[in-house]
Amino acid sequence: MSTKIKDSWVKKIERLHPYQTLVYLGMLGSGLIFLFLSVAFLSSFYDSSPLEVYKLPKPFWLSTLVLVVSSFITHKLIKFYKQDHPKQLERLLWLIFFLGMTFTSLQLWGWEKLQEQGIEFSGIPSGSYLYVLTGIHAFHLMGLLIFALYLLWEVHQTVLDPIKDLVFTTNPYAKMKFRLFIIYWHYVDLIWLSLFLIFTLAF
């Protein structure tokens, strides 16, 4: 029985497109990194002053709201793709890109507020982990924004050329790219919500 289960999993993995394999492996690897760093962040309180004496900057609260809103909007991408609305798809991708840039800007503002409170990168260990965790998350989001620009370029080509539009909407690989984008965006959103919960408990 166990052998059949293993064989079925192996077959499923073999059927995955290389893009899917890369994204899923990336999610697994980055998830382990965030897990280890989060544990290190929490364990650092035993060796240094706790963060309860500080306040979690408001930009982090605002950025959380922005990312949650963007996650709901991102979920609609596949709907417009299936309905063959390239112009609406393009507008939605621009909106998602704008929200992603807004989130990144709020994170940078949050770093400034942390420094105003005296929490420096080279200061207490818990403060250092705070910068590292938010920085790595921002790095993941920037990668997604580059992916969004790539999708925007593809969609814009279909807007200009009806023939490309026909090929685009019937191309299973194009649909797969949008699904992977949505999955990874939700994943990055989930990671941030988990980090934000840890931060709120720490402050």
PDB file of C-alpha atoms in Angstrom:
ATOM      1  CA  MET A   1       0.000   0.000   0.000  1.00  0.00           C
ATOM      2  CA  SER A   2       2.762   2.413   0.995  1.00  0.00           C
ATOM      3  CA  THR A   3       4.661   1.578  -2.209  1.00  0.00           C
ATOM      4  CA  LYS A   4       1.627   2.509  -4.340  1.00  0.00           C
ATOM      5  CA  ILE A   5       1.275   5.811  -2.472  1.00  0.00           C
ATOM      6  CA  LYS A   6       4.953   6.588  -3.063  1.00  0.00           C
ATOM      7  CA  ASP A   7       4.628   5.702  -6.730  1.00  0.00           C
ATOM      8  CA  SER A   8       1.613   7.994  -7.125  1.00  0.00           C
ATOM      9  CA  TRP A   9       3.520  10.895  -5.558  1.00  0.00           C
ATOM     10  CA  VAL A  10       6.510  10.236  -7.784  1.00  0.00           C
ATOM     11  CA  LYS A  11       4.298  10.226 -10.869  1.00  0.00           C
ATOM     12  CA  LYS A  12       2.660  13.496  -9.820  1.00  0.00           C
ATOM     13  CA  ILE A  13       6.071  15.121  -9.367  1.00  0.00           C
ATOM     14  CA  GLU A  14       7.249  13.822 -12.729  1.00  0.00           C
ATOM     15  CA  ARG A  15       4.198  15.342 -14.433  1.00  0.00           C
ATOM     16  CA  LEU A  16       4.937  18.790 -13.028  1.00  0.00           C
ATOM     17  CA  HIS A  17       6.127  21.460 -15.421  1.00  0.00           C
ATOM     18  CA  PRO A  18       9.655  22.781 -14.619  1.00  0.00           C
ATOM     19  CA  TYR A  19       8.114  26.151 -13.674  1.00  0.00           C
ATOM     20  CA  GLN A  20       5.869  24.428 -11.151  1.00  0.00           C
ATOM     21  CA  THR A  21       8.763  22.441  -9.730  1.00  0.00           C
ATOM     22  CA  LEU A  22      10.862  25.583  -9.288  1.00  0.00           C
ATOM     23  CA  VAL A  23       8.051  27.498  -7.592  1.00  0.00           C
ATOM     24  CA  TYR A  24       7.120  24.653  -5.227  1.00  0.00           C
ATOM     25  CA  LEU A  25      10.750  24.007  -4.305  1.00  0.00           C
ATOM     26  CA  GLY A  26      11.231  27.735  -3.779  1.00  0.00           C
ATOM     27  CA  MET A  27       8.227  27.844  -1.466  1.00  0.00           C
ATOM     28  CA  LEU A  28       9.533  24.867   0.503  1.00  0.00           C
ATOM     29  CA  GLY A  29      13.051  26.290   0.807  1.00  0.00           C
ATOM     30  CA  SER A  30      11.972  29.811   1.742  1.00  0.00           C
ATOM     31  CA  GLY A  31       9.413  28.405   4.179  1.00  0.00           C
ATOM     32  CA  LEU A  32      12.180  26.553   6.033  1.00  0.00           C
ATOM     33  CA  ILE A  33      14.302  29.714   6.088  1.00  0.00           C
ATOM     34  CA  PHE A  34      11.466  31.771   7.575  1.00  0.00           C
ATOM     35  CA  LEU A  35      10.758  29.014  10.099  1.00  0.00           C
ATOM     36  CA  PHE A  36      14.361  28.848  11.340  1.00  0.00           C
ATOM     37  CA  LEU A  37      14.710  32.639  11.470  1.00  0.00           C
ATOM     38  CA  SER A  38      11.402  32.985  13.319  1.00  0.00           C
ATOM     39  CA  VAL A  39      12.550  30.445  15.915  1.00  0.00           C
ATOM     40  CA  ALA A  40      15.858  32.328  16.224  1.00  0.00           C
ATOM     41  CA  PHE A  41      13.945  35.607  16.578  1.00  0.00           C
ATOM     42  CA  LEU A  42      11.828  34.237  19.425  1.00  0.00           C
ATOM     43  CA  SER A  43      14.779  32.525  21.139  1.00  0.00           C
ATOM     44  CA  SER A  44      16.794  35.781  21.018  1.00  0.00           C
ATOM     45  CA  PHE A  45      14.596  37.190  23.782  1.00  0.00           C
ATOM     46  CA  TYR A  46      16.386  34.958  26.269  1.00  0.00           C
ATOM     47  CA  ASP A  47      19.682  36.687  25.547  1.00  0.00           C
ATOM     48  CA  SER A  48      18.607  40.320  25.176  1.00  0.00           C
ATOM     49  CA  SER A  49      16.067  42.910  26.208  1.00  0.00           C
ATOM     50  CA  PRO A  50      12.525  42.117  25.077  1.00  0.00           C
ATOM     51  CA  LEU A  51      10.789  44.291  22.504  1.00  0.00           C
ATOM     52  CA  GLU A  52       7.849  45.041  24.807  1.00  0.00           C
ATOM     53  CA  VAL A  53       9.489  48.351  25.678  1.00  0.00           C
ATOM     54  CA  TYR A  54       9.088  49.406  22.033  1.00  0.00           C
ATOM     55  CA  LYS A  55       6.070  49.803  19.759  1.00  0.00           C
ATOM     56  CA  LEU A  56       5.428  48.004  16.503  1.00  0.00           C
ATOM     57  CA  PRO A  57       5.506  50.833  13.928  1.00  0.00           C
ATOM     58  CA  LYS A  58       2.193  51.768  12.315  1.00  0.00           C
ATOM     59  CA  PRO A  59       3.595  51.310   8.771  1.00  0.00           C
ATOM     60  CA  PHE A  60       3.778  47.561   9.466  1.00  0.00           C
ATOM     61  CA  TRP A  61       0.062  47.577  10.320  1.00  0.00           C
ATOM     62  CA  LEU A  62      -0.742  49.527   7.160  1.00  0.00           C
ATOM     63  CA  SER A  63       1.420  47.262   5.003  1.00  0.00           C
ATOM     64  CA  THR A  64      -0.440  44.230   6.363  1.00  0.00           C
ATOM     65  CA  LEU A  65      -3.749  45.751   5.300  1.00  0.00           C
ATOM     66  CA  VAL A  66      -2.350  46.519   1.830  1.00  0.00           C
ATOM     67  CA  LEU A  67      -1.080  42.974   1.363  1.00  0.00           C
ATOM     68  CA  VAL A  68      -4.372  41.409   2.463  1.00  0.00           C
ATOM     69  CA  VAL A  69      -6.282  43.607  -0.014  1.00  0.00           C
ATOM     70  CA  SER A  70      -3.821  42.705  -2.774  1.00  0.00           C
ATOM     71  CA  SER A  71      -4.336  39.008  -2.045  1.00  0.00           C
ATOM     72  CA  PHE A  72      -8.092  39.312  -2.610  1.00  0.00           C
ATOM     73  CA  ILE A  73      -7.487  41.209  -5.861  1.00  0.00           C
ATOM     74  CA  THR A  74      -4.870  38.732  -7.063  1.00  0.00           C
ATOM     75  CA  HIS A  75      -7.364  35.895  -6.688  1.00  0.00           C
ATOM     76  CA  LYS A  76      -9.468  37.485  -9.464  1.00  0.00           C
ATOM     77  CA  LEU A  77      -6.715  37.216 -12.067  1.00  0.00           C
ATOM     78  CA  ILE A  78      -7.633  33.726 -13.184  1.00  0.00           C
ATOM     79  CA  LYS A  79     -11.295  34.801 -13.530  1.00  0.00           C
ATOM     80  CA  PHE A  80     -10.429  37.544 -16.040  1.00  0.00           C
ATOM     81  CA  TYR A  81      -8.047  35.182 -17.824  1.00  0.00           C
ATOM     82  CA  LYS A  82     -10.764  32.559 -18.321  1.00  0.00           C
ATOM     83  CA  GLN A  83     -13.253  35.205 -19.474  1.00  0.00           C
ATOM     84  CA  ASP A  84     -10.729  36.493 -22.034  1.00  0.00           C
ATOM     85  CA  HIS A  85     -10.608  40.102 -20.808  1.00  0.00           C
ATOM     86  CA  PRO A  86      -6.989  41.115 -21.490  1.00  0.00           C
ATOM     87  CA  LYS A  87      -7.571  44.828 -20.833  1.00  0.00           C
ATOM     88  CA  GLN A  88      -9.131  44.161 -17.437  1.00  0.00           C
ATOM     89  CA  LEU A  89      -6.369  41.655 -16.756  1.00  0.00           C
ATOM     90  CA  GLU A  90      -3.780  44.299 -17.558  1.00  0.00           C
ATOM     91  CA  ARG A  91      -5.440  46.865 -15.271  1.00  0.00           C
ATOM     92  CA  LEU A  92      -5.633  44.334 -12.462  1.00  0.00           C
ATOM     93  CA  LEU A  93      -1.942  43.434 -12.815  1.00  0.00           C
ATOM     94  CA  TRP A  94      -1.003  47.129 -12.684  1.00  0.00           C
ATOM     95  CA  LEU A  95      -3.102  47.511  -9.527  1.00  0.00           C
ATOM     96  CA  ILE A  96      -1.405  44.494  -7.948  1.00  0.00           C
ATOM     97  CA  PHE A  97       1.999  45.880  -8.917  1.00  0.00           C
ATOM     98  CA  PHE A  98       1.100  49.250  -7.361  1.00  0.00           C
ATOM     99  CA  LEU A  99      -0.074  47.582  -4.133  1.00  0.00           C
ATOM    100  CA  GLY A 100       3.134  45.550  -4.000  1.00  0.00           C
ATOM    101  CA  MET A 101       5.236  48.691  -4.363  1.00  0.00           C
ATOM    102  CA  THR A 102       3.098  50.380  -1.693  1.00  0.00           C
ATOM    103  CA  PHE A 103       3.738  47.475   0.659  1.00  0.00           C
ATOM    104  CA  THR A 104       7.495  47.708   0.034  1.00  0.00           C
ATOM    105  CA  SER A 105       7.469  51.474   0.628  1.00  0.00           C
ATOM    106  CA  LEU A 106       5.589  50.995   3.901  1.00  0.00           C
ATOM    107  CA  GLN A 107       8.170  48.415   4.973  1.00  0.00           C
ATOM    108  CA  LEU A 108      10.982  50.908   4.373  1.00  0.00           C
ATOM    109  CA  TRP A 109       9.030  53.494   6.342  1.00  0.00           C
ATOM    110  CA  GLY A 110       8.627  50.920   9.115  1.00  0.00           C
ATOM    111  CA  TRP A 111      12.409  50.467   9.216  1.00  0.00           C
ATOM    112  CA  GLU A 112      12.811  54.216   9.657  1.00  0.00           C
ATOM    113  CA  LYS A 113      10.354  54.159  12.558  1.00  0.00           C
ATOM    114  CA  LEU A 114      12.263  51.283  14.146  1.00  0.00           C
ATOM    115  CA  GLN A 115      15.486  53.305  13.944  1.00  0.00           C
ATOM    116  CA  GLU A 116      13.731  56.278  15.526  1.00  0.00           C
ATOM    117  CA  GLN A 117      12.921  54.022  18.490  1.00  0.00           C
ATOM    118  CA  GLY A 118      16.563  52.992  18.733  1.00  0.00           C
ATOM    119  CA  ILE A 119      16.170  49.528  17.206  1.00  0.00           C
ATOM    120  CA  GLU A 120      19.197  49.236  14.927  1.00  0.00           C
ATOM    121  CA  PHE A 121      20.238  46.357  12.697  1.00  0.00           C
ATOM    122  CA  SER A 122      23.459  45.957  14.680  1.00  0.00           C
ATOM    123  CA  GLY A 123      21.728  46.447  18.034  1.00  0.00           C
ATOM    124  CA  ILE A 124      19.905  43.848  20.108  1.00  0.00           C
ATOM    125  CA  PRO A 125      19.680  40.380  18.484  1.00  0.00           C
ATOM    126  CA  SER A 126      15.882  40.423  18.359  1.00  0.00           C
ATOM    127  CA  GLY A 127      16.018  43.733  16.488  1.00  0.00           C
ATOM    128  CA  SER A 128      18.525  42.329  14.011  1.00  0.00           C
ATOM    129  CA  TYR A 129      16.293  39.331  13.285  1.00  0.00           C
ATOM    130  CA  LEU A 130      13.387  41.718  12.816  1.00  0.00           C
ATOM    131  CA  TYR A 131      15.242  43.495  10.006  1.00  0.00           C
ATOM    132  CA  VAL A 132      16.391  40.218   8.452  1.00  0.00           C
ATOM    133  CA  LEU A 133      12.903  38.660   8.440  1.00  0.00           C
ATOM    134  CA  THR A 134      11.207  41.714   6.961  1.00  0.00           C
ATOM    135  CA  GLY A 135      14.067  42.187   4.484  1.00  0.00           C
ATOM    136  CA  ILE A 136      13.921  38.608   3.170  1.00  0.00           C
ATOM    137  CA  HIS A 137      10.152  38.862   2.854  1.00  0.00           C
ATOM    138  CA  ALA A 138      10.484  42.122   0.896  1.00  0.00           C
ATOM    139  CA  PHE A 139      13.027  40.386  -1.350  1.00  0.00           C
ATOM    140  CA  HIS A 140      10.497  37.636  -2.130  1.00  0.00           C
ATOM    141  CA  LEU A 141       7.848  40.241  -2.908  1.00  0.00           C
ATOM    142  CA  MET A 142      10.190  42.127  -5.244  1.00  0.00           C
ATOM    143  CA  GLY A 143      10.715  38.890  -7.151  1.00  0.00           C
ATOM    144  CA  LEU A 144       6.946  38.595  -7.512  1.00  0.00           C
ATOM    145  CA  LEU A 145       6.729  42.176  -8.768  1.00  0.00           C
ATOM    146  CA  ILE A 146       9.268  41.364 -11.479  1.00  0.00           C
ATOM    147  CA  PHE A 147       7.104  38.347 -12.378  1.00  0.00           C
ATOM    148  CA  ALA A 148       4.085  40.700 -12.496  1.00  0.00           C
ATOM    149  CA  LEU A 149       5.907  42.957 -14.973  1.00  0.00           C
ATOM    150  CA  TYR A 150       6.640  39.927 -17.132  1.00  0.00           C
ATOM    151  CA  LEU A 151       2.952  38.942 -17.106  1.00  0.00           C
ATOM    152  CA  LEU A 152       2.022  42.546 -17.888  1.00  0.00           C
ATOM    153  CA  TRP A 153       4.258  42.499 -20.938  1.00  0.00           C
ATOM    154  CA  GLU A 154       2.646  39.268 -22.169  1.00  0.00           C
ATOM    155  CA  VAL A 155      -0.877  40.560 -21.584  1.00  0.00           C
ATOM    156  CA  HIS A 156      -0.101  43.883 -23.257  1.00  0.00           C
ATOM    157  CA  GLN A 157       1.039  42.015 -26.365  1.00  0.00           C
ATOM    158  CA  THR A 158      -2.351  40.292 -26.530  1.00  0.00           C
ATOM    159  CA  VAL A 159      -4.133  43.651 -26.199  1.00  0.00           C
ATOM    160  CA  LEU A 160      -2.254  44.938 -29.236  1.00  0.00           C
ATOM    161  CA  ASP A 161      -2.671  41.795 -31.327  1.00  0.00           C
ATOM    162  CA  PRO A 162      -6.015  39.878 -31.433  1.00  0.00           C
ATOM    163  CA  ILE A 163      -4.277  36.825 -32.905  1.00  0.00           C
ATOM    164  CA  LYS A 164      -1.902  36.663 -29.950  1.00  0.00           C
ATOM    165  CA  ASP A 165      -4.919  37.096 -27.711  1.00  0.00           C
ATOM    166  CA  LEU A 166      -6.510  33.968 -29.192  1.00  0.00           C
ATOM    167  CA  VAL A 167      -3.321  31.946 -28.710  1.00  0.00           C
ATOM    168  CA  PHE A 168      -2.782  33.368 -25.226  1.00  0.00           C
ATOM    169  CA  THR A 169      -6.188  32.413 -23.838  1.00  0.00           C
ATOM    170  CA  THR A 170      -5.941  28.858 -25.215  1.00  0.00           C
ATOM    171  CA  ASN A 171      -2.353  28.316 -24.073  1.00  0.00           C
ATOM    172  CA  PRO A 172      -2.269  26.040 -20.994  1.00  0.00           C
ATOM    173  CA  TYR A 173       1.219  27.284 -20.064  1.00  0.00           C
ATOM    174  CA  ALA A 174       0.017  30.879 -19.955  1.00  0.00           C
ATOM    175  CA  LYS A 175      -2.778  29.826 -17.602  1.00  0.00           C
ATOM    176  CA  MET A 176      -0.240  27.914 -15.515  1.00  0.00           C
ATOM    177  CA  LYS A 177       1.902  31.067 -15.129  1.00  0.00           C
ATOM    178  CA  PHE A 178      -1.050  32.999 -13.743  1.00  0.00           C
ATOM    179  CA  ARG A 179      -1.918  30.163 -11.372  1.00  0.00           C
ATOM    180  CA  LEU A 180       1.673  30.001 -10.126  1.00  0.00           C
ATOM    181  CA  PHE A 181       1.715  33.769  -9.671  1.00  0.00           C
ATOM    182  CA  ILE A 182      -1.492  33.620  -7.631  1.00  0.00           C
ATOM    183  CA  ILE A 183      -0.255  30.696  -5.528  1.00  0.00           C
ATOM    184  CA  TYR A 184       3.063  32.367  -4.752  1.00  0.00           C
ATOM    185  CA  TRP A 185       1.397  35.704  -3.997  1.00  0.00           C
ATOM    186  CA  HIS A 186      -0.920  34.018  -1.480  1.00  0.00           C
ATOM    187  CA  TYR A 187       2.100  32.195  -0.066  1.00  0.00           C
ATOM    188  CA  VAL A 188       4.033  35.444   0.448  1.00  0.00           C
ATOM    189  CA  ASP A 189       0.902  36.954   2.000  1.00  0.00           C
ATOM    190  CA  LEU A 190       0.574  34.003   4.394  1.00  0.00           C
ATOM    191  CA  ILE A 191       4.248  34.284   5.358  1.00  0.00           C
ATOM    192  CA  TRP A 192       3.839  37.969   6.179  1.00  0.00           C
ATOM    193  CA  LEU A 193       0.673  37.376   8.228  1.00  0.00           C
ATOM    194  CA  SER A 194       2.564  34.738  10.225  1.00  0.00           C
ATOM    195  CA  LEU A 195       5.502  37.104  10.763  1.00  0.00           C
ATOM    196  CA  PHE A 196       3.165  39.955  11.665  1.00  0.00           C
ATOM    197  CA  LEU A 197       1.478  37.766  14.296  1.00  0.00           C
ATOM    198  CA  ILE A 198       4.873  36.935  15.775  1.00  0.00           C
ATOM    199  CA  PHE A 199       5.861  40.610  15.783  1.00  0.00           C
ATOM    200  CA  THR A 200       2.642  41.672  17.523  1.00  0.00           C
ATOM    201  CA  LEU A 201       3.243  39.057  20.217  1.00  0.00           C
ATOM    202  CA  ALA A 202       6.835  40.218  20.635  1.00  0.00           C
ATOM    203  CA  PHE A 203       6.058  43.928  21.037  1.00  0.00           C
TER     204      PHE A 203
END
